[in-house]
Short mmCIF file of C-alpha atoms in Angstrom, two decimals:
data_model
loop_
_atom_site.label_atom_id
_atom_site.label_comp_id
_atom_site.label_asym_id
_atom_site.label_seq_id
_atom_site.Cartn_x
_atom_site.Cartn_y
_atom_site.Cartn_z
CA MET A 1 0.02 -0.09 -0.06
CA SER A 2 1.19 3.48 -0.80
CA LYS A 3 2.93 5.09 2.03
CA VAL A 4 1.22 8.54 3.00
CA TYR A 5 3.62 11.34 4.24
CA PHE A 6 2.45 14.26 6.29
CA GLU A 7 5.45 16.42 5.65
CA GLU A 8 6.15 19.89 4.25
CA LEU A 9 6.27 20.30 0.39
CA SER A 10 9.96 20.27 0.23
CA TYR A 11 9.85 16.58 1.10
CA ILE A 12 9.10 16.08 -2.67
CA GLU A 13 12.75 16.39 -3.13
CA GLU A 14 13.50 13.44 -0.97
CA LEU A 15 10.85 11.22 -2.61
CA LEU A 16 12.16 12.14 -6.19
CA ALA A 17 15.86 11.18 -5.28
CA SER A 18 14.65 7.76 -3.97
CA ILE A 19 12.56 7.00 -7.12
CA GLU A 20 14.67 6.27 -10.18
CA HIS A 21 12.95 8.06 -13.10
CA SER A 22 13.89 9.24 -16.52
CA GLN A 23 11.63 12.13 -17.07
CA LEU A 24 9.14 14.03 -14.56
CA PHE A 25 5.79 15.32 -15.39
CA VAL A 26 3.11 17.19 -13.16
CA LEU A 27 -0.36 16.82 -14.11
CA ALA A 28 -2.79 19.73 -12.90
CA ASP A 29 -6.03 21.28 -13.62
CA GLU A 30 -6.08 25.17 -14.14
CA ASN A 31 -7.11 25.64 -10.69
CA SER A 32 -4.20 23.56 -9.05
CA LYS A 33 -1.65 24.96 -11.60
CA GLU A 34 -2.68 28.62 -10.47
CA HIS A 35 -2.96 28.07 -6.89
CA CYS A 36 -1.09 25.05 -5.89
CA TYR A 37 1.93 24.63 -8.27
CA PRO A 38 3.61 27.66 -7.64
CA LEU A 39 4.00 26.27 -3.88
CA LEU A 40 5.75 23.11 -5.44
CA LYS A 41 7.47 24.04 -8.46
CA ASN A 42 10.73 25.37 -6.84
CA HIS A 43 11.18 21.75 -5.10
CA LEU A 44 10.99 20.00 -8.53
CA GLU A 45 13.98 19.09 -10.84
CA HIS A 46 13.29 19.86 -14.64
CA HIS A 47 9.82 18.52 -15.50
CA GLN A 48 6.78 19.23 -17.72
CA VAL A 49 3.33 20.49 -16.71
CA ILE A 50 0.32 18.70 -18.41
CA GLU A 51 -2.97 20.57 -17.90
CA ILE A 52 -6.18 19.34 -18.20
CA ALA A 53 -9.92 21.06 -17.44
CA SER A 54 -11.01 20.93 -14.01
CA GLY A 55 -14.16 19.16 -12.38
CA GLU A 56 -15.89 15.88 -12.53
CA LYS A 57 -17.30 16.44 -16.02
CA HIS A 58 -13.94 16.34 -17.47
CA LYS A 59 -12.88 12.96 -15.67
CA THR A 60 -13.40 11.33 -19.16
CA LEU A 61 -11.51 9.48 -21.93
CA ASP A 62 -11.26 13.03 -23.83
CA SER A 63 -8.85 14.01 -20.78
CA CYS A 64 -7.37 10.66 -20.79
CA ASN A 65 -6.38 11.21 -24.42
CA LEU A 66 -5.06 14.71 -23.53
CA ILE A 67 -2.59 13.22 -20.91
CA TRP A 68 -1.70 10.15 -23.17
CA ASN A 69 -0.85 12.37 -26.21
CA ALA A 70 1.15 14.68 -23.89
CA LEU A 71 3.26 11.92 -22.43
CA THR A 72 3.67 10.22 -25.88
CA ASN A 73 4.77 13.53 -27.52
CA ALA A 74 7.33 13.96 -24.84
CA THR A 75 8.82 10.44 -25.60
CA ALA A 76 7.76 9.41 -22.19
CA ASP A 77 9.36 5.96 -21.49
CA ARG A 78 8.45 3.51 -18.96
CA LYS A 79 10.83 5.20 -16.47
CA ALA A 80 8.80 8.48 -16.57
CA LEU A 81 7.45 9.58 -13.31
CA LEU A 82 4.07 11.66 -12.87
CA VAL A 83 3.10 13.93 -10.01
CA ASN A 84 -0.61 14.22 -9.75
CA LEU A 85 -1.17 17.67 -8.29
CA GLY A 86 -5.05 18.47 -7.85
CA GLY A 87 -8.03 17.38 -6.02
CA GLY A 88 -9.78 13.77 -6.60
CA VAL A 89 -10.37 14.25 -10.23
CA ILE A 90 -6.63 14.67 -10.77
CA THR A 91 -5.43 11.83 -8.60
CA ASP A 92 -8.19 9.43 -10.11
CA ILE A 93 -7.49 10.28 -13.57
CA GLY A 94 -3.68 10.74 -13.19
CA GLY A 95 -3.42 7.23 -11.66
CA PHE A 96 -5.49 5.77 -14.25
CA CYS A 97 -3.55 7.23 -17.16
CA ALA A 98 -0.06 6.25 -15.17
CA GLY A 99 -1.45 2.76 -14.83
CA THR A 100 -2.13 2.29 -18.35
CA TYR A 101 0.40 4.36 -20.24
CA LYS A 102 3.06 1.60 -21.56
CA ARG A 103 1.22 -0.71 -19.22
CA GLY A 104 2.18 1.36 -16.22
CA ILE A 105 4.69 4.26 -15.40
CA ARG A 106 4.79 5.20 -11.67
CA PHE A 107 3.08 8.12 -9.86
CA ILE A 108 2.86 10.24 -6.80
CA ASN A 109 -0.24 12.07 -5.42
CA ILE A 110 0.02 15.31 -3.91
CA PRO A 111 -3.57 15.98 -2.99
CA THR A 112 -4.68 19.69 -2.68
CA THR A 113 -8.18 19.24 -1.42
CA LEU A 114 -9.34 17.87 1.67
CA LEU A 115 -11.21 15.30 -0.01
CA SER A 116 -8.48 14.12 -1.84
CA GLN A 117 -6.47 14.16 0.99
CA VAL A 118 -8.47 11.99 3.42
CA ASP A 119 -10.22 9.81 0.38
CA ALA A 120 -9.52 9.86 -3.23
CA SER A 121 -5.77 9.86 -3.38
CA VAL A 122 -5.47 7.12 -0.93
CA GLY A 123 -6.12 3.39 -1.27
CA ALA A 124 -5.32 2.78 -4.85
CA LYS A 125 -8.34 3.22 -6.56
CA THR A 126 -7.87 5.38 -10.11
CA GLY A 127 -10.36 5.73 -12.82
CA ILE A 128 -12.57 7.55 -14.96
CA ASP A 129 -16.45 8.21 -15.55
CA TYR A 130 -17.82 6.52 -18.71
CA ASN A 131 -20.65 8.06 -20.39
CA GLU A 132 -22.90 8.81 -17.39
CA TYR A 133 -21.54 6.20 -15.07
CA LYS A 134 -19.21 7.52 -12.18
CA ASN A 135 -15.66 5.65 -11.85
CA HIS A 136 -16.99 3.20 -14.29
CA ILE A 137 -13.56 2.47 -15.94
CA GLY A 138 -10.51 1.94 -13.66
CA LEU A 139 -7.72 0.16 -11.86
CA PHE A 140 -6.32 -0.70 -8.51
CA CYS A 141 -2.96 0.94 -9.03
CA GLU A 142 -0.80 1.99 -6.22
CA ALA A 143 0.87 5.36 -6.03
CA GLU A 144 4.58 5.48 -5.12
CA ALA A 145 3.83 7.92 -2.46
CA VAL A 146 1.23 10.27 -1.31
CA LEU A 147 2.41 13.58 0.33
CA VAL A 148 -0.48 15.62 2.20
CA ASN A 149 -0.13 19.01 3.64
CA PRO A 150 -2.92 21.34 4.79
CA ILE A 151 -1.00 24.27 3.19
CA PHE A 152 -3.23 23.74 -0.03
CA HIS A 153 -6.49 24.37 2.29
CA LYS A 154 -5.81 28.45 2.15
CA THR A 155 -6.33 27.93 -1.48
CA LEU A 156 -9.83 26.38 -1.40
CA PRO A 157 -13.22 27.83 -1.06
CA LYS A 158 -15.13 26.98 1.92
CA GLU A 159 -17.26 24.66 0.01
CA GLN A 160 -14.55 22.50 -0.91
CA LEU A 161 -13.59 22.06 2.78
CA VAL A 162 -17.26 21.06 3.46
CA SER A 163 -17.01 18.16 0.56
CA GLY A 164 -14.14 16.71 2.14
CA TYR A 165 -15.69 16.98 5.40
CA ALA A 166 -18.29 14.53 4.38
CA GLU A 167 -15.50 11.51 3.68
CA MET A 168 -14.17 12.21 7.21
CA LEU A 169 -17.58 12.06 8.97
CA LYS A 170 -18.31 8.98 6.89
CA HIS A 171 -14.90 7.27 8.34
CA GLY A 172 -16.23 8.11 11.64
CA LEU A 173 -19.71 6.55 11.22
CA ILE A 174 -18.38 3.53 9.48
CA ALA A 175 -15.66 2.37 11.80
CA ASP A 176 -14.80 4.75 14.72
CA GLU A 177 -17.16 6.76 16.74
CA LYS A 178 -14.38 8.92 18.46
CA HIS A 179 -13.46 10.07 15.03
CA TRP A 180 -17.06 11.03 14.20
CA GLN A 181 -17.24 13.07 17.60
CA ASP A 182 -13.85 14.57 16.77
CA CYS A 183 -14.89 15.83 13.60
CA LEU A 184 -18.13 17.38 14.87
CA GLU A 185 -16.25 19.00 17.44
CA ASN A 186 -13.65 20.50 14.97
CA GLY A 187 -16.22 21.66 12.35
CA SER A 188 -16.12 22.00 8.81
CA GLU A 189 -13.75 25.18 8.14
CA LYS A 190 -10.21 24.19 9.55
CA PHE A 191 -8.40 20.75 9.73
CA SER A 192 -5.32 20.13 11.74
CA ASN A 193 -2.68 17.46 10.33
CA GLU A 194 -3.80 15.37 13.26
CA LEU A 195 -7.45 14.97 12.38
CA ILE A 196 -6.67 14.37 8.67
CA GLN A 197 -4.02 11.70 9.53
CA GLN A 198 -6.95 9.86 11.92
CA SER A 199 -9.19 9.98 8.94
CA VAL A 200 -6.71 8.65 6.53
CA LYS A 201 -5.66 6.11 9.22
CA ILE A 202 -9.23 4.66 9.14
CA LYS A 203 -9.34 4.27 5.45
CA GLU A 204 -5.81 2.80 5.30
CA ASP A 205 -6.83 0.13 7.91
CA VAL A 206 -9.90 -0.75 6.04
CA VAL A 207 -7.97 -1.04 2.80
CA LYS A 208 -4.96 -3.15 3.92
CA SER A 209 -7.20 -5.70 5.04
CA ASP A 210 -9.18 -5.87 1.85
CA PRO A 211 -7.24 -4.14 -1.01
CA THR A 212 -9.28 -5.05 -4.06
CA GLU A 213 -12.68 -4.66 -2.28
CA LYS A 214 -13.74 -8.14 -2.22
CA GLY A 215 -15.53 -7.73 1.13
CA LEU A 216 -14.80 -5.35 4.10
CA ARG A 217 -13.45 -2.43 2.02
CA LYS A 218 -17.19 -2.18 0.62
CA ILE A 219 -17.84 -0.17 3.93
CA LEU A 220 -16.07 2.81 2.63
CA ASN A 221 -18.84 2.98 0.09
CA PHE A 222 -21.45 3.87 2.82
CA GLY A 223 -23.44 6.84 1.38
CA HIS A 224 -22.32 6.43 -2.20
CA THR A 225 -24.84 4.37 -3.81
CA ILE A 226 -27.44 6.91 -3.76
CA GLY A 227 -24.99 9.68 -3.25
CA HIS A 228 -23.09 8.98 -6.40
CA ALA A 229 -26.62 8.59 -8.37
CA ILE A 230 -27.48 12.10 -7.35
CA GLU A 231 -24.16 13.57 -7.95
CA THR A 232 -24.25 12.07 -11.39
CA HIS A 233 -28.06 13.19 -12.12
CA LEU A 234 -27.16 16.79 -11.28
CA LEU A 235 -23.97 16.94 -13.18
CA ASN A 236 -23.88 20.04 -15.91
CA THR A 237 -27.27 21.27 -14.17
CA GLU A 238 -27.75 24.45 -12.30
CA ASN A 239 -28.03 22.47 -9.08
CA GLU A 240 -24.90 20.36 -9.52
CA LEU A 241 -23.31 19.17 -6.40
CA LEU A 242 -19.48 18.80 -5.29
CA HIS A 243 -18.89 15.10 -4.60
CA GLY A 244 -18.85 15.39 -0.87
CA GLU A 245 -22.05 17.42 -0.83
CA ALA A 246 -23.73 14.44 -2.90
CA ILE A 247 -22.09 11.83 -0.31
CA GLY A 248 -23.53 14.00 2.56
CA LEU A 249 -26.91 13.50 1.29
CA GLY A 250 -26.32 9.79 0.29
CA MET A 251 -25.40 9.33 4.17
CA ILE A 252 -28.81 10.80 5.27
CA ALA A 253 -30.69 8.59 2.80
CA GLU A 254 -28.66 5.31 3.34
CA ALA A 255 -29.06 6.19 7.23
CA TYR A 256 -32.77 5.92 6.78
CA ILE A 257 -32.48 2.60 4.96
CA SER A 258 -30.32 1.36 7.92
CA LYS A 259 -33.08 2.42 10.12
CA SER A 260 -35.82 1.07 8.09
CA LYS A 261 -34.06 -2.34 7.81
CA GLY A 262 -33.95 -2.48 11.49
CA LEU A 263 -30.04 -2.06 11.68
CA LEU A 264 -29.64 1.31 13.15
CA SER A 265 -31.61 2.69 16.20
CA GLU A 266 -33.97 5.29 15.84
CA GLN A 267 -32.02 7.12 18.28
CA GLU A 268 -28.72 7.20 16.46
CA TYR A 269 -30.57 7.63 13.29
CA LYS A 270 -31.88 11.06 14.41
CA LEU A 271 -28.53 12.06 15.77
CA ILE A 272 -26.59 11.34 12.37
CA VAL A 273 -29.40 13.19 10.37
CA GLU A 274 -29.44 16.12 12.86
CA GLU A 275 -25.90 16.82 12.47
CA LEU A 276 -25.82 16.16 8.66
CA TRP A 277 -28.45 18.20 7.83
CA LYS A 278 -26.57 21.34 9.79
CA ILE A 279 -24.20 20.88 6.86
CA TYR A 280 -25.58 19.52 3.66
CA LYS A 281 -28.65 21.08 1.85
CA SER A 282 -31.17 19.19 -0.18
CA PRO A 283 -31.22 20.15 -3.74
CA LYS A 284 -34.13 20.65 -6.11
CA ILE A 285 -35.14 17.29 -7.65
CA GLU A 286 -38.73 16.36 -8.66
CA LYS A 287 -40.12 13.13 -7.88
CA ALA A 288 -39.97 12.37 -11.59
CA SER A 289 -36.42 12.04 -11.42
CA TYR A 290 -36.60 9.17 -8.86
CA ALA A 291 -36.53 6.51 -11.70
CA GLU A 292 -33.66 7.87 -13.02
CA ILE A 293 -31.62 7.99 -9.83
CA LYS A 294 -32.65 4.55 -9.09
CA ARG A 295 -31.41 3.29 -12.48
CA LEU A 296 -27.90 5.22 -11.84
CA CYS A 297 -28.03 3.07 -8.32
CA LYS A 298 -28.17 -0.02 -10.49
CA GLN A 299 -25.02 0.46 -12.01
CA ASP A 300 -23.31 0.84 -8.59
CA LYS A 301 -20.10 -1.64 -8.32
CA LYS A 302 -21.39 -3.40 -5.25
CA ASN A 303 -24.37 -5.09 -7.05
CA GLN A 304 -24.46 -8.50 -8.00
CA ASN A 305 -26.76 -10.92 -9.79
CA GLY A 306 -29.18 -8.02 -10.47
CA GLU A 307 -29.54 -7.34 -6.75
CA LEU A 308 -29.11 -3.81 -5.51
CA ASN A 309 -26.61 -4.07 -2.49
CA MET A 310 -25.67 -1.28 -0.05
CA SER A 311 -23.18 -0.90 2.66
CA LEU A 312 -25.28 0.19 5.90
CA LEU A 313 -24.60 1.30 9.43
CA LYS A 314 -25.55 -0.91 12.47
CA ASN A 315 -24.62 1.94 14.98
CA ILE A 316 -22.29 4.93 14.74
CA GLY A 317 -18.88 3.35 14.41
CA GLN A 318 -19.81 0.18 12.70
CA ALA A 319 -21.06 -0.51 9.24
CA ILE A 320 -21.79 -3.92 7.17
CA TYR A 321 -21.93 -4.37 3.76
CA ASP A 322 -23.57 -6.59 1.20
CA ILE A 323 -27.23 -5.60 2.30
CA PRO A 324 -29.98 -6.12 -0.37
CA VAL A 325 -31.96 -3.14 -0.70
CA GLU A 326 -35.63 -3.14 -2.33
CA GLU A 327 -36.22 -0.16 -4.86
CA GLU A 328 -39.22 0.69 -2.81
CA LEU A 329 -37.25 1.55 0.13
CA ILE A 330 -34.84 3.78 -1.93
CA ASP A 331 -37.90 5.78 -2.93
CA GLN A 332 -38.78 6.53 0.65
CA ALA A 333 -34.80 7.41 1.50
CA LEU A 334 -35.10 9.65 -1.33
CA ASN A 335 -38.30 11.10 0.02
CA GLU A 336 -36.45 11.78 3.30
CA ILE A 337 -33.83 14.13 1.64
CA LEU A 338 -35.35 15.69 -1.56
#
């Protein structure tokens, strides 16, 4: 599993010295290139920057072609090294392109958003969206290293921190009640290295026990079956949500399903939704869209043999996986959040 370093940005010099490479490339979008790259570039040897457009709607094969073409035109060989500098879209697509270019070159993740620091850049999942389906094409592909530093939070709007906060709260809900409480006490606007490290450790511990998501790792998807469907449904609309905003709503919906299936107590359900409603707001979605959201849920990677499966909560701090969920229950859950 990739080693995660909580160090100053200058530590990239030591990492680069430890990895034999022929050429160095940096992948960024227009935002991370403008705001984050200037903090890093003086610590890098000679390199080439590859820029793609920001946002989930650009996590596509078209962006992959741009990256692969840039590497090819630079005659990058199999010893080339790619540094992914950005949020979850950059680390997802950068890892995927590195893992497939010439059957695999090495890469380092330097996540610049809170969400990518605590979730997207850790755990070896890479990939892109395909047609309308989120993370539909991808690889399990380990980064050589992940370098995390909260200095990049200064470059972020508040909504990006709130988005990342959702994944931290999720880590507490599925595996560590104390972390849930610590996150609530901390709030959604400023995060210490210590709190980020707690969240990363929870994910690392789960991933180490099940690297390729055959079982326990599925609990990391709590809130994501419905959350991903809502995120995809609203993509490119005036009500478009950030990933964590959609996952916040997904957690409320899937906590409702957990309660309805007799897994989660009414008391803990109320505690969870009370806290999540303080942070995440319901978008404008008509009931006529429920069928589309359920159709998207049916493409979730946890499903098997035509059965819709979810990871649900038994209590705050414990999740279970592969729980069959009926479509009628999804309708009820959507009524709770939309």
